[in-house]
Amino acid sequence: MGGTFDPIHYGHLVTAEAARHLFKLDQVIFVPSGRPPHKLSHKLTPASERLLMTLLATAPNQNFIVSDWEVQREQISYTYDTVRAFHQKFGDSAELFFITGADAVLEIMQWRQIDELADFCSFIAATRPGYRLDDFQASPKLTAKLGFLEVPALAISSSDIRGRVARSEPIKYLLPETVEMYIYKHGLYQDLSG
Ligand code: ATP
Ligand code: MG
């Protein structure tokens, strides 16, 4: 499961756990992005802090692990490169799934080398409030590798959480308490300008 995780929240965690259960996955690997191609203009929290928050949030679940593969790379991270690297690491016997929310999967056709990506992994598209997948169209190759996942609707987003912190509004119960504490302790999201 890729994302900026700026910060990670219960929408991510519920989706990952539902995908693990329904698709009988051994593990969910959270891969915080280094420099995502679609968020070049947005001021991102340093990768090291997003990685730490992801570790804090996933620590209690023994089936969740975190990879620093993308944050260690200087280059822009494309999902294709990441999934190919994981495919090489785990070998042919491992079946890989890329977990996304409905908003991300709607953009899937614009992803670089999307059909080649489908050679290495299947896709899990999770429901997300505010995004409809009813009219979603993909190439036959992609459709064959796409599974849908209904998750309890959580209208939580990282951008909303960042806005709440900046406006001194509560974020409690939207994300794990350890991550909430980390945000306040390190003064993240106080100033959203720039
Ligand atoms: P931002 O508001 O900064 O874009 P975000 O909440 O969308 O943050 P991302 O890190 O962009 O979080 O998302 C990572 C992945 O998690 C994406 O595939 C996204 O669709 C999915 N996702 C995020 N929030 C939810 C949610 N509430 N329900 C289902 N999927 C979600
Ligand atoms: Mg997003």
JSON list of C-alpha atoms and ligand atoms in Angstrom, two decimals:
[
{"chain": "A", "resi": 1, "resn": "MET", "atom": "CA", "xyz": [0.00, 0.00, 0.00]},
{"chain": "A", "resi": 2, "resn": "GLY", "atom": "CA", "xyz": [1.60, 3.22, -1.16]},
{"chain": "A", "resi": 3, "resn": "GLY", "atom": "CA", "xyz": [0.82, 6.72, -0.03]},
{"chain": "A", "resi": 4, "resn": "THR", "atom": "CA", "xyz": [2.33, 9.91, 1.23]},
{"chain": "A", "resi": 5, "resn": "PHE", "atom": "CA", "xyz": [0.98, 9.10, 4.73]},
{"chain": "A", "resi": 6, "resn": "ASP", "atom": "CA", "xyz": [1.25, 12.75, 5.69]},
{"chain": "A", "resi": 7, "resn": "PRO", "atom": "CA", "xyz": [0.01, 11.71, 8.23]},
{"chain": "A", "resi": 8, "resn": "ILE", "atom": "CA", "xyz": [-1.17, 8.08, 8.26]},
{"chain": "A", "resi": 9, "resn": "HIS", "atom": "CA", "xyz": [-4.74, 7.75, 9.61]},
{"chain": "A", "resi": 10, "resn": "TYR", "atom": "CA", "xyz": [-7.51, 5.21, 10.30]},
{"chain": "A", "resi": 11, "resn": "GLY", "atom": "CA", "xyz": [-8.73, 5.36, 6.69]},
{"chain": "A", "resi": 12, "resn": "HIS", "atom": "CA", "xyz": [-5.40, 3.82, 5.62]},
{"chain": "A", "resi": 13, "resn": "LEU", "atom": "CA", "xyz": [-5.32, 1.28, 8.44]},
{"chain": "A", "resi": 14, "resn": "VAL", "atom": "CA", "xyz": [-8.92, 0.10, 8.06]},
{"chain": "A", "resi": 15, "resn": "THR", "atom": "CA", "xyz": [-8.43, -0.27, 4.30]},
{"chain": "A", "resi": 16, "resn": "ALA", "atom": "CA", "xyz": [-5.20, -2.24, 4.74]},
{"chain": "A", "resi": 17, "resn": "GLU", "atom": "CA", "xyz": [-6.73, -4.60, 7.30]},
{"chain": "A", "resi": 18, "resn": "ALA", "atom": "CA", "xyz": [-9.87, -5.18, 5.20]},
{"chain": "A", "resi": 19, "resn": "ALA", "atom": "CA", "xyz": [-7.69, -5.94, 2.14]},
{"chain": "A", "resi": 20, "resn": "ARG", "atom": "CA", "xyz": [-5.54, -8.32, 4.17]},
{"chain": "A", "resi": 21, "resn": "HIS", "atom": "CA", "xyz": [-8.59, -10.21, 5.37]},
{"chain": "A", "resi": 22, "resn": "LEU", "atom": "CA", "xyz": [-10.60, -10.35, 2.14]},
{"chain": "A", "resi": 23, "resn": "PHE", "atom": "CA", "xyz": [-7.69, -11.16, -0.17]},
{"chain": "A", "resi": 24, "resn": "LYS", "atom": "CA", "xyz": [-6.01, -13.43, 2.40]},
{"chain": "A", "resi": 25, "resn": "LEU", "atom": "CA", "xyz": [-2.74, -11.52, 2.27]},
{"chain": "A", "resi": 26, "resn": "ASP", "atom": "CA", "xyz": [0.17, -12.63, 4.44]},
{"chain": "A", "resi": 27, "resn": "GLN", "atom": "CA", "xyz": [1.37, -9.09, 4.96]},
{"chain": "A", "resi": 28, "resn": "VAL", "atom": "CA", "xyz": [0.55, -5.54, 4.08]},
{"chain": "A", "resi": 29, "resn": "ILE", "atom": "CA", "xyz": [3.65, -3.51, 3.31]},
{"chain": "A", "resi": 30, "resn": "PHE", "atom": "CA", "xyz": [3.17, 0.22, 3.78]},
{"chain": "A", "resi": 31, "resn": "VAL", "atom": "CA", "xyz": [5.44, 2.14, 1.45]},
{"chain": "A", "resi": 32, "resn": "PRO", "atom": "CA", "xyz": [5.60, 5.86, 2.25]},
{"chain": "A", "resi": 33, "resn": "SER", "atom": "CA", "xyz": [6.47, 7.71, -0.93]},
{"chain": "A", "resi": 34, "resn": "GLY", "atom": "CA", "xyz": [9.59, 9.74, -1.35]},
{"chain": "A", "resi": 35, "resn": "ARG", "atom": "CA", "xyz": [8.64, 12.33, -3.90]},
{"chain": "A", "resi": 36, "resn": "PRO", "atom": "CA", "xyz": [5.35, 11.31, -5.54]},
{"chain": "A", "resi": 37, "resn": "PRO", "atom": "CA", "xyz": [5.00, 12.57, -9.14]},
{"chain": "A", "resi": 38, "resn": "HIS", "atom": "CA", "xyz": [1.50, 13.96, -8.51]},
{"chain": "A", "resi": 39, "resn": "LYS", "atom": "CA", "xyz": [2.42, 15.91, -5.38]},
{"chain": "A", "resi": 40, "resn": "LEU", "atom": "CA", "xyz": [5.50, 17.82, -6.52]},
{"chain": "A", "resi": 41, "resn": "SER", "atom": "CA", "xyz": [4.00, 21.21, -5.70]},
{"chain": "A", "resi": 42, "resn": "HIS", "atom": "CA", "xyz": [2.57, 20.30, -2.30]},
{"chain": "A", "resi": 43, "resn": "LYS", "atom": "CA", "xyz": [4.82, 20.94, 0.68]},
{"chain": "A", "resi": 44, "resn": "LEU", "atom": "CA", "xyz": [5.45, 17.47, 2.08]},
{"chain": "A", "resi": 45, "resn": "THR", "atom": "CA", "xyz": [6.56, 16.66, 5.59]},
{"chain": "A", "resi": 46, "resn": "PRO", "atom": "CA", "xyz": [10.12, 15.21, 5.48]},
{"chain": "A", "resi": 47, "resn": "ALA", "atom": "CA", "xyz": [10.11, 11.56, 4.48]},
{"chain": "A", "resi": 48, "resn": "SER", "atom": "CA", "xyz": [11.85, 10.53, 7.70]},
{"chain": "A", "resi": 49, "resn": "GLU", "atom": "CA", "xyz": [8.93, 11.87, 9.78]},
{"chain": "A", "resi": 50, "resn": "ARG", "atom": "CA", "xyz": [6.25, 10.31, 7.54]},
{"chain": "A", "resi": 51, "resn": "LEU", "atom": "CA", "xyz": [8.15, 7.03, 7.79]},
{"chain": "A", "resi": 52, "resn": "LEU", "atom": "CA", "xyz": [8.28, 7.24, 11.59]},
{"chain": "A", "resi": 53, "resn": "MET", "atom": "CA", "xyz": [4.56, 8.00, 11.88]},
{"chain": "A", "resi": 54, "resn": "THR", "atom": "CA", "xyz": [3.83, 5.03, 9.60]},
{"chain": "A", "resi": 55, "resn": "LEU", "atom": "CA", "xyz": [5.96, 2.81, 11.84]},
{"chain": "A", "resi": 56, "resn": "LEU", "atom": "CA", "xyz": [4.17, 4.05, 14.97]},
{"chain": "A", "resi": 57, "resn": "ALA", "atom": "CA", "xyz": [0.72, 3.48, 13.46]},
{"chain": "A", "resi": 58, "resn": "THR", "atom": "CA", "xyz": [1.43, -0.01, 12.13]},
{"chain": "A", "resi": 59, "resn": "ALA", "atom": "CA", "xyz": [3.50, -1.36, 15.05]},
{"chain": "A", "resi": 60, "resn": "PRO", "atom": "CA", "xyz": [0.56, -3.01, 16.90]},
{"chain": "A", "resi": 61, "resn": "ASN", "atom": "CA", "xyz": [-0.42, -5.13, 13.86]},
{"chain": "A", "resi": 62, "resn": "GLN", "atom": "CA", "xyz": [1.90, -8.08, 13.31]},
{"chain": "A", "resi": 63, "resn": "ASN", "atom": "CA", "xyz": [0.82, -8.41, 9.68]},
{"chain": "A", "resi": 64, "resn": "PHE", "atom": "CA", "xyz": [1.70, -4.82, 8.84]},
{"chain": "A", "resi": 65, "resn": "ILE", "atom": "CA", "xyz": [5.23, -3.90, 7.89]},
{"chain": "A", "resi": 66, "resn": "VAL", "atom": "CA", "xyz": [6.78, -0.70, 6.59]},
{"chain": "A", "resi": 67, "resn": "SER", "atom": "CA", "xyz": [9.28, -0.34, 3.77]},
{"chain": "A", "resi": 68, "resn": "ASP", "atom": "CA", "xyz": [11.62, 2.63, 3.42]},
{"chain": "A", "resi": 69, "resn": "TRP", "atom": "CA", "xyz": [12.40, 1.72, -0.18]},
{"chain": "A", "resi": 70, "resn": "GLU", "atom": "CA", "xyz": [10.84, 4.82, -1.73]},
{"chain": "A", "resi": 71, "resn": "VAL", "atom": "CA", "xyz": [11.97, 7.32, 0.92]},
{"chain": "A", "resi": 72, "resn": "GLN", "atom": "CA", "xyz": [15.58, 6.17, 0.50]},
{"chain": "A", "resi": 73, "resn": "ARG", "atom": "CA", "xyz": [15.52, 6.98, -3.20]},
{"chain": "A", "resi": 74, "resn": "GLU", "atom": "CA", "xyz": [16.55, 10.36, -4.51]},
{"chain": "A", "resi": 75, "resn": "GLN", "atom": "CA", "xyz": [14.48, 10.06, -7.68]},
{"chain": "A", "resi": 76, "resn": "ILE", "atom": "CA", "xyz": [10.75, 10.60, -8.11]},
{"chain": "A", "resi": 77, "resn": "SER", "atom": "CA", "xyz": [9.07, 7.38, -7.10]},
{"chain": "A", "resi": 78, "resn": "TYR", "atom": "CA", "xyz": [6.88, 5.72, -9.68]},
{"chain": "A", "resi": 79, "resn": "THR", "atom": "CA", "xyz": [4.76, 2.83, -8.50]},
{"chain": "A", "resi": 80, "resn": "TYR", "atom": "CA", "xyz": [6.02, 0.78, -11.44]},
{"chain": "A", "resi": 81, "resn": "ASP", "atom": "CA", "xyz": [9.63, 0.96, -10.20]},
{"chain": "A", "resi": 82, "resn": "THR", "atom": "CA", "xyz": [8.62, 0.12, -6.64]},
{"chain": "A", "resi": 83, "resn": "VAL", "atom": "CA", "xyz": [6.45, -2.85, -7.53]},
{"chain": "A", "resi": 84, "resn": "ARG", "atom": "CA", "xyz": [9.11, -4.20, -9.89]},
{"chain": "A", "resi": 85, "resn": "ALA", "atom": "CA", "xyz": [11.71, -3.93, -7.12]},
{"chain": "A", "resi": 86, "resn": "PHE", "atom": "CA", "xyz": [9.41, -5.80, -4.71]},
{"chain": "A", "resi": 87, "resn": "HIS", "atom": "CA", "xyz": [8.78, -8.43, -7.38]},
{"chain": "A", "resi": 88, "resn": "GLN", "atom": "CA", "xyz": [12.53, -8.94, -7.73]},
{"chain": "A", "resi": 89, "resn": "LYS", "atom": "CA", "xyz": [12.98, -9.05, -3.96]},
{"chain": "A", "resi": 90, "resn": "PHE", "atom": "CA", "xyz": [10.22, -11.56, -3.21]},
{"chain": "A", "resi": 91, "resn": "GLY", "atom": "CA", "xyz": [10.53, -13.68, -6.37]},
{"chain": "A", "resi": 92, "resn": "ASP", "atom": "CA", "xyz": [7.97, -15.29, -8.66]},
{"chain": "A", "resi": 93, "resn": "SER", "atom": "CA", "xyz": [6.28, -17.32, -5.94]},
{"chain": "A", "resi": 94, "resn": "ALA", "atom": "CA", "xyz": [5.02, -14.21, -4.15]},
{"chain": "A", "resi": 95, "resn": "GLU", "atom": "CA", "xyz": [1.74, -12.72, -5.36]},
{"chain": "A", "resi": 96, "resn": "LEU", "atom": "CA", "xyz": [1.74, -8.94, -5.11]},
{"chain": "A", "resi": 97, "resn": "PHE", "atom": "CA", "xyz": [-1.28, -6.68, -4.76]},
{"chain": "A", "resi": 98, "resn": "PHE", "atom": "CA", "xyz": [-1.27, -2.91, -4.93]},
{"chain": "A", "resi": 99, "resn": "ILE", "atom": "CA", "xyz": [-3.86, -1.49, -2.54]},
{"chain": "A", "resi": 100, "resn": "THR", "atom": "CA", "xyz": [-5.42, 1.88, -3.39]},
{"chain": "A", "resi": 101, "resn": "GLY", "atom": "CA", "xyz": [-8.40, 3.97, -2.42]},
{"chain": "A", "resi": 102, "resn": "ALA", "atom": "CA", "xyz": [-11.08, 4.82, -4.97]},
{"chain": "A", "resi": 103, "resn": "ASP", "atom": "CA", "xyz": [-9.58, 8.25, -5.69]},
{"chain": "A", "resi": 104, "resn": "ALA", "atom": "CA", "xyz": [-6.19, 6.79, -6.57]},
{"chain": "A", "resi": 105, "resn": "VAL", "atom": "CA", "xyz": [-7.57, 4.01, -8.73]},
{"chain": "A", "resi": 106, "resn": "LEU", "atom": "CA", "xyz": [-9.59, 6.52, -10.78]},
{"chain": "A", "resi": 107, "resn": "GLU", "atom": "CA", "xyz": [-6.26, 8.03, -11.85]},
{"chain": "A", "resi": 108, "resn": "ILE", "atom": "CA", "xyz": [-4.78, 4.65, -12.58]},
{"chain": "A", "resi": 109, "resn": "MET", "atom": "CA", "xyz": [-4.95, 5.02, -16.34]},
{"chain": "A", "resi": 110, "resn": "GLN", "atom": "CA", "xyz": [-2.58, 7.97, -16.19]},
{"chain": "A", "resi": 111, "resn": "TRP", "atom": "CA", "xyz": [0.05, 6.05, -14.30]},
{"chain": "A", "resi": 112, "resn": "ARG", "atom": "CA", "xyz": [3.30, 5.46, -16.10]},
{"chain": "A", "resi": 113, "resn": "GLN", "atom": "CA", "xyz": [3.63, 1.97, -17.58]},
{"chain": "A", "resi": 114, "resn": "ILE", "atom": "CA", "xyz": [0.32, 0.86, -16.12]},
{"chain": "A", "resi": 115, "resn": "ASP", "atom": "CA", "xyz": [-0.10, -2.19, -18.38]},
{"chain": "A", "resi": 116, "resn": "GLU", "atom": "CA", "xyz": [3.45, -3.31, -17.61]},
{"chain": "A", "resi": 117, "resn": "LEU", "atom": "CA", "xyz": [2.71, -2.81, -13.93]},
{"chain": "A", "resi": 118, "resn": "ALA", "atom": "CA", "xyz": [-0.15, -5.28, -14.29]},
{"chain": "A", "resi": 119, "resn": "ASP", "atom": "CA", "xyz": [2.45, -7.93, -15.21]},
{"chain": "A", "resi": 120, "resn": "PHE", "atom": "CA", "xyz": [3.82, -7.71, -11.70]},
{"chain": "A", "resi": 121, "resn": "CYS", "atom": "CA", "xyz": [0.80, -7.19, -9.49]},
{"chain": "A", "resi": 122, "resn": "SER", "atom": "CA", "xyz": [-2.96, -7.18, -9.06]},
{"chain": "A", "resi": 123, "resn": "PHE", "atom": "CA", "xyz": [-4.84, -4.13, -7.82]},
{"chain": "A", "resi": 124, "resn": "ILE", "atom": "CA", "xyz": [-7.26, -3.72, -4.95]},
{"chain": "A", "resi": 125, "resn": "ALA", "atom": "CA", "xyz": [-9.53, -0.70, -5.20]},
{"chain": "A", "resi": 126, "resn": "ALA", "atom": "CA", "xyz": [-11.14, 0.25, -1.90]},
{"chain": "A", "resi": 127, "resn": "THR", "atom": "CA", "xyz": [-14.25, 2.37, -1.54]},
{"chain": "A", "resi": 128, "resn": "ARG", "atom": "CA", "xyz": [-13.69, 5.87, -0.19]},
{"chain": "A", "resi": 129, "resn": "PRO", "atom": "CA", "xyz": [-16.32, 8.49, 0.68]},
{"chain": "A", "resi": 130, "resn": "GLY", "atom": "CA", "xyz": [-16.65, 11.12, -2.04]},
{"chain": "A", "resi": 131, "resn": "TYR", "atom": "CA", "xyz": [-15.46, 8.87, -4.89]},
{"chain": "A", "resi": 132, "resn": "ARG", "atom": "CA", "xyz": [-17.60, 6.58, -7.05]},
{"chain": "A", "resi": 133, "resn": "LEU", "atom": "CA", "xyz": [-16.23, 3.55, -8.83]},
{"chain": "A", "resi": 134, "resn": "ASP", "atom": "CA", "xyz": [-19.49, 2.60, -10.63]},
{"chain": "A", "resi": 135, "resn": "ASP", "atom": "CA", "xyz": [-18.44, 4.01, -14.02]},
{"chain": "A", "resi": 136, "resn": "PHE", "atom": "CA", "xyz": [-14.82, 3.02, -13.70]},
{"chain": "A", "resi": 137, "resn": "GLN", "atom": "CA", "xyz": [-13.38, 1.73, -16.97]},
{"chain": "A", "resi": 138, "resn": "ALA", "atom": "CA", "xyz": [-10.03, 0.10, -17.48]},
{"chain": "A", "resi": 139, "resn": "SER", "atom": "CA", "xyz": [-8.35, -1.88, -20.25]},
{"chain": "A", "resi": 140, "resn": "PRO", "atom": "CA", "xyz": [-9.28, -5.60, -20.36]},
{"chain": "A", "resi": 141, "resn": "LYS", "atom": "CA", "xyz": [-5.85, -6.51, -19.04]},
{"chain": "A", "resi": 142, "resn": "LEU", "atom": "CA", "xyz": [-6.24, -4.21, -16.08]},
{"chain": "A", "resi": 143, "resn": "THR", "atom": "CA", "xyz": [-9.83, -5.20, -15.41]},
{"chain": "A", "resi": 144, "resn": "ALA", "atom": "CA", "xyz": [-8.73, -8.81, -15.11]},
{"chain": "A", "resi": 145, "resn": "LYS", "atom": "CA", "xyz": [-6.29, -7.81, -12.38]},
{"chain": "A", "resi": 146, "resn": "LEU", "atom": "CA", "xyz": [-8.53, -5.49, -10.44]},
{"chain": "A", "resi": 147, "resn": "GLY", "atom": "CA", "xyz": [-10.43, -6.45, -7.30]},
{"chain": "A", "resi": 148, "resn": "PHE", "atom": "CA", "xyz": [-12.88, -4.24, -5.44]},
{"chain": "A", "resi": 149, "resn": "LEU", "atom": "CA", "xyz": [-13.04, -3.87, -1.71]},
{"chain": "A", "resi": 150, "resn": "GLU", "atom": "CA", "xyz": [-15.84, -2.36, 0.36]},
{"chain": "A", "resi": 151, "resn": "VAL", "atom": "CA", "xyz": [-14.50, -0.76, 3.53]},
{"chain": "A", "resi": 152, "resn": "PRO", "atom": "CA", "xyz": [-16.48, 0.96, 6.28]},
{"chain": "A", "resi": 153, "resn": "ALA", "atom": "CA", "xyz": [-16.80, 4.56, 5.10]},
{"chain": "A", "resi": 154, "resn": "LEU", "atom": "CA", "xyz": [-14.30, 6.77, 6.85]},
{"chain": "A", "resi": 155, "resn": "ALA", "atom": "CA", "xyz": [-14.34, 10.32, 5.51]},
{"chain": "A", "resi": 156, "resn": "ILE", "atom": "CA", "xyz": [-10.85, 10.87, 6.87]},
{"chain": "A", "resi": 157, "resn": "SER", "atom": "CA", "xyz": [-8.04, 12.34, 4.81]},
{"chain": "A", "resi": 158, "resn": "SER", "atom": "CA", "xyz": [-4.52, 13.49, 5.62]},
{"chain": "A", "resi": 159, "resn": "SER", "atom": "CA", "xyz": [-5.26, 16.91, 4.13]},
{"chain": "A", "resi": 160, "resn": "ASP", "atom": "CA", "xyz": [-8.24, 17.33, 6.44]},
{"chain": "A", "resi": 161, "resn": "ILE", "atom": "CA", "xyz": [-6.10, 16.30, 9.43]},
{"chain": "A", "resi": 162, "resn": "ARG", "atom": "CA", "xyz": [-3.38, 18.80, 8.46]},
{"chain": "A", "resi": 163, "resn": "GLY", "atom": "CA", "xyz": [-5.99, 21.54, 8.22]},
{"chain": "A", "resi": 164, "resn": "ARG", "atom": "CA", "xyz": [-7.43, 20.64, 11.60]},
{"chain": "A", "resi": 165, "resn": "VAL", "atom": "CA", "xyz": [-4.03, 20.84, 13.28]},
{"chain": "A", "resi": 166, "resn": "ALA", "atom": "CA", "xyz": [-3.33, 24.22, 11.67]},
{"chain": "A", "resi": 167, "resn": "ARG", "atom": "CA", "xyz": [-6.72, 25.51, 12.93]},
{"chain": "A", "resi": 168, "resn": "SER", "atom": "CA", "xyz": [-6.20, 23.99, 16.41]},
{"chain": "A", "resi": 169, "resn": "GLU", "atom": "CA", "xyz": [-9.16, 21.65, 15.92]},
{"chain": "A", "resi": 170, "resn": "PRO", "atom": "CA", "xyz": [-9.16, 18.14, 17.40]},
{"chain": "A", "resi": 171, "resn": "ILE", "atom": "CA", "xyz": [-7.78, 15.17, 15.45]},
{"chain": "A", "resi": 172, "resn": "LYS", "atom": "CA", "xyz": [-8.33, 12.65, 18.23]},
{"chain": "A", "resi": 173, "resn": "TYR", "atom": "CA", "xyz": [-9.95, 9.36, 17.05]},
{"chain": "A", "resi": 174, "resn": "LEU", "atom": "CA", "xyz": [-9.09, 10.09, 13.40]},
{"chain": "A", "resi": 175, "resn": "LEU", "atom": "CA", "xyz": [-5.66, 8.47, 13.69]},
{"chain": "A", "resi": 176, "resn": "PRO", "atom": "CA", "xyz": [-3.71, 6.42, 16.25]},
{"chain": "A", "resi": 177, "resn": "GLU", "atom": "CA", "xyz": [-2.90, 8.23, 19.44]},
{"chain": "A", "resi": 178, "resn": "THR", "atom": "CA", "xyz": [0.85, 7.64, 19.00]},
{"chain": "A", "resi": 179, "resn": "VAL", "atom": "CA", "xyz": [0.73, 9.50, 15.69]},
{"chain": "A", "resi": 180, "resn": "GLU", "atom": "CA", "xyz": [-1.35, 12.30, 17.22]},
{"chain": "A", "resi": 181, "resn": "MET", "atom": "CA", "xyz": [1.27, 12.67, 19.98]},
{"chain": "A", "resi": 182, "resn": "TYR", "atom": "CA", "xyz": [4.09, 12.64, 17.43]},
{"chain": "A", "resi": 183, "resn": "ILE", "atom": "CA", "xyz": [2.43, 15.44, 15.46]},
{"chain": "A", "resi": 184, "resn": "TYR", "atom": "CA", "xyz": [2.11, 17.69, 18.52]},
{"chain": "A", "resi": 185, "resn": "LYS", "atom": "CA", "xyz": [5.51, 16.83, 19.94]},
{"chain": "A", "resi": 186, "resn": "HIS", "atom": "CA", "xyz": [7.25, 17.76, 16.68]},
{"chain": "A", "resi": 187, "resn": "GLY", "atom": "CA", "xyz": [5.01, 20.69, 15.84]},
{"chain": "A", "resi": 188, "resn": "LEU", "atom": "CA", "xyz": [3.91, 19.29, 12.48]},
{"chain": "A", "resi": 189, "resn": "TYR", "atom": "CA", "xyz": [1.22, 20.98, 10.34]},
{"chain": "A", "resi": 190, "resn": "GLN", "atom": "CA", "xyz": [1.15, 24.20, 12.37]},
{"chain": "A", "resi": 191, "resn": "ASP", "atom": "CA", "xyz": [1.73, 26.31, 9.29]},
{"chain": "A", "resi": 192, "resn": "LEU", "atom": "CA", "xyz": [0.22, 25.14, 6.02]},
{"chain": "A", "resi": 193, "resn": "SER", "atom": "CA", "xyz": [1.35, 28.10, 3.92]},
{"chain": "A", "resi": 194, "resn": "GLY", "atom": "CA", "xyz": [4.03, 27.52, 1.25]},
{"chain": "B", "resi": 1, "resn": "ATP", "atom": "P1", "xyz": [-4.03, 13.60, 1.17]},
{"chain": "B", "resi": 1, "resn": "ATP", "atom": "O1", "xyz": [-5.29, 14.21, 1.66]},
{"chain": "B", "resi": 1, "resn": "ATP", "atom": "O2", "xyz": [-2.76, 14.31, 1.57]},
{"chain": "B", "resi": 1, "resn": "ATP", "atom": "O3", "xyz": [-4.04, 13.27, -0.32]},
{"chain": "B", "resi": 1, "resn": "ATP", "atom": "P2", "xyz": [-4.86, 10.91, 1.84]},
{"chain": "B", "resi": 1, "resn": "ATP", "atom": "O4", "xyz": [-5.70, 10.85, 3.05]},
{"chain": "B", "resi": 1, "resn": "ATP", "atom": "O5", "xyz": [-5.54, 10.84, 0.50]},
{"chain": "B", "resi": 1, "resn": "ATP", "atom": "O6", "xyz": [-3.90, 12.18, 1.91]},
{"chain": "B", "resi": 1, "resn": "ATP", "atom": "P3", "xyz": [-2.72, 9.33, 0.83]},
{"chain": "B", "resi": 1, "resn": "ATP", "atom": "O7", "xyz": [-1.42, 9.10, 1.52]},
{"chain": "B", "resi": 1, "resn": "ATP", "atom": "O8", "xyz": [-2.78, 10.27, -0.33]},
{"chain": "B", "resi": 1, "resn": "ATP", "atom": "O9", "xyz": [-3.78, 9.78, 1.95]},
{"chain": "B", "resi": 1, "resn": "ATP", "atom": "O10", "xyz": [-3.38, 7.94, 0.40]},
{"chain": "B", "resi": 1, "resn": "ATP", "atom": "C1", "xyz": [-2.73, 6.71, 0.31]},
{"chain": "B", "resi": 1, "resn": "ATP", "atom": "C2", "xyz": [-3.73, 5.67, -0.17]},
{"chain": "B", "resi": 1, "resn": "ATP", "atom": "O11", "xyz": [-4.75, 5.48, 0.83]},
{"chain": "B", "resi": 1, "resn": "ATP", "atom": "C3", "xyz": [-4.47, 6.09, -1.45]},
{"chain": "B", "resi": 1, "resn": "ATP", "atom": "O12", "xyz": [-4.62, 4.94, -2.26]},
{"chain": "B", "resi": 1, "resn": "ATP", "atom": "C4", "xyz": [-5.80, 6.57, -0.94]},
{"chain": "B", "resi": 1, "resn": "ATP", "atom": "O13", "xyz": [-6.82, 6.44, -1.89]},
{"chain": "B", "resi": 1, "resn": "ATP", "atom": "C5", "xyz": [-6.04, 5.64, 0.27]},
{"chain": "B", "resi": 1, "resn": "ATP", "atom": "N1", "xyz": [-6.91, 6.26, 1.28]},
{"chain": "B", "resi": 1, "resn": "ATP", "atom": "C6", "xyz": [-6.65, 7.37, 2.01]},
{"chain": "B", "resi": 1, "resn": "ATP", "atom": "N2", "xyz": [-7.65, 7.65, 2.85]},
{"chain": "B", "resi": 1, "resn": "ATP", "atom": "C7", "xyz": [-8.59, 6.71, 2.66]},
{"chain": "B", "resi": 1, "resn": "ATP", "atom": "C8", "xyz": [-9.90, 6.46, 3.26]},
{"chain": "B", "resi": 1, "resn": "ATP", "atom": "N3", "xyz": [-10.41, 7.29, 4.17]},
{"chain": "B", "resi": 1, "resn": "ATP", "atom": "N4", "xyz": [-10.60, 5.38, 2.81]},
{"chain": "B", "resi": 1, "resn": "ATP", "atom": "C9", "xyz": [-10.07, 4.57, 1.86]},
{"chain": "B", "resi": 1, "resn": "ATP", "atom": "N5", "xyz": [-8.85, 4.74, 1.27]},
{"chain": "B", "resi": 1, "resn": "ATP", "atom": "C10", "xyz": [-8.12, 5.79, 1.66]},
{"chain": "B", "resi": 2, "resn": "MG", "atom": "MG", "xyz": [-4.58, 11.38, -1.26]}
]
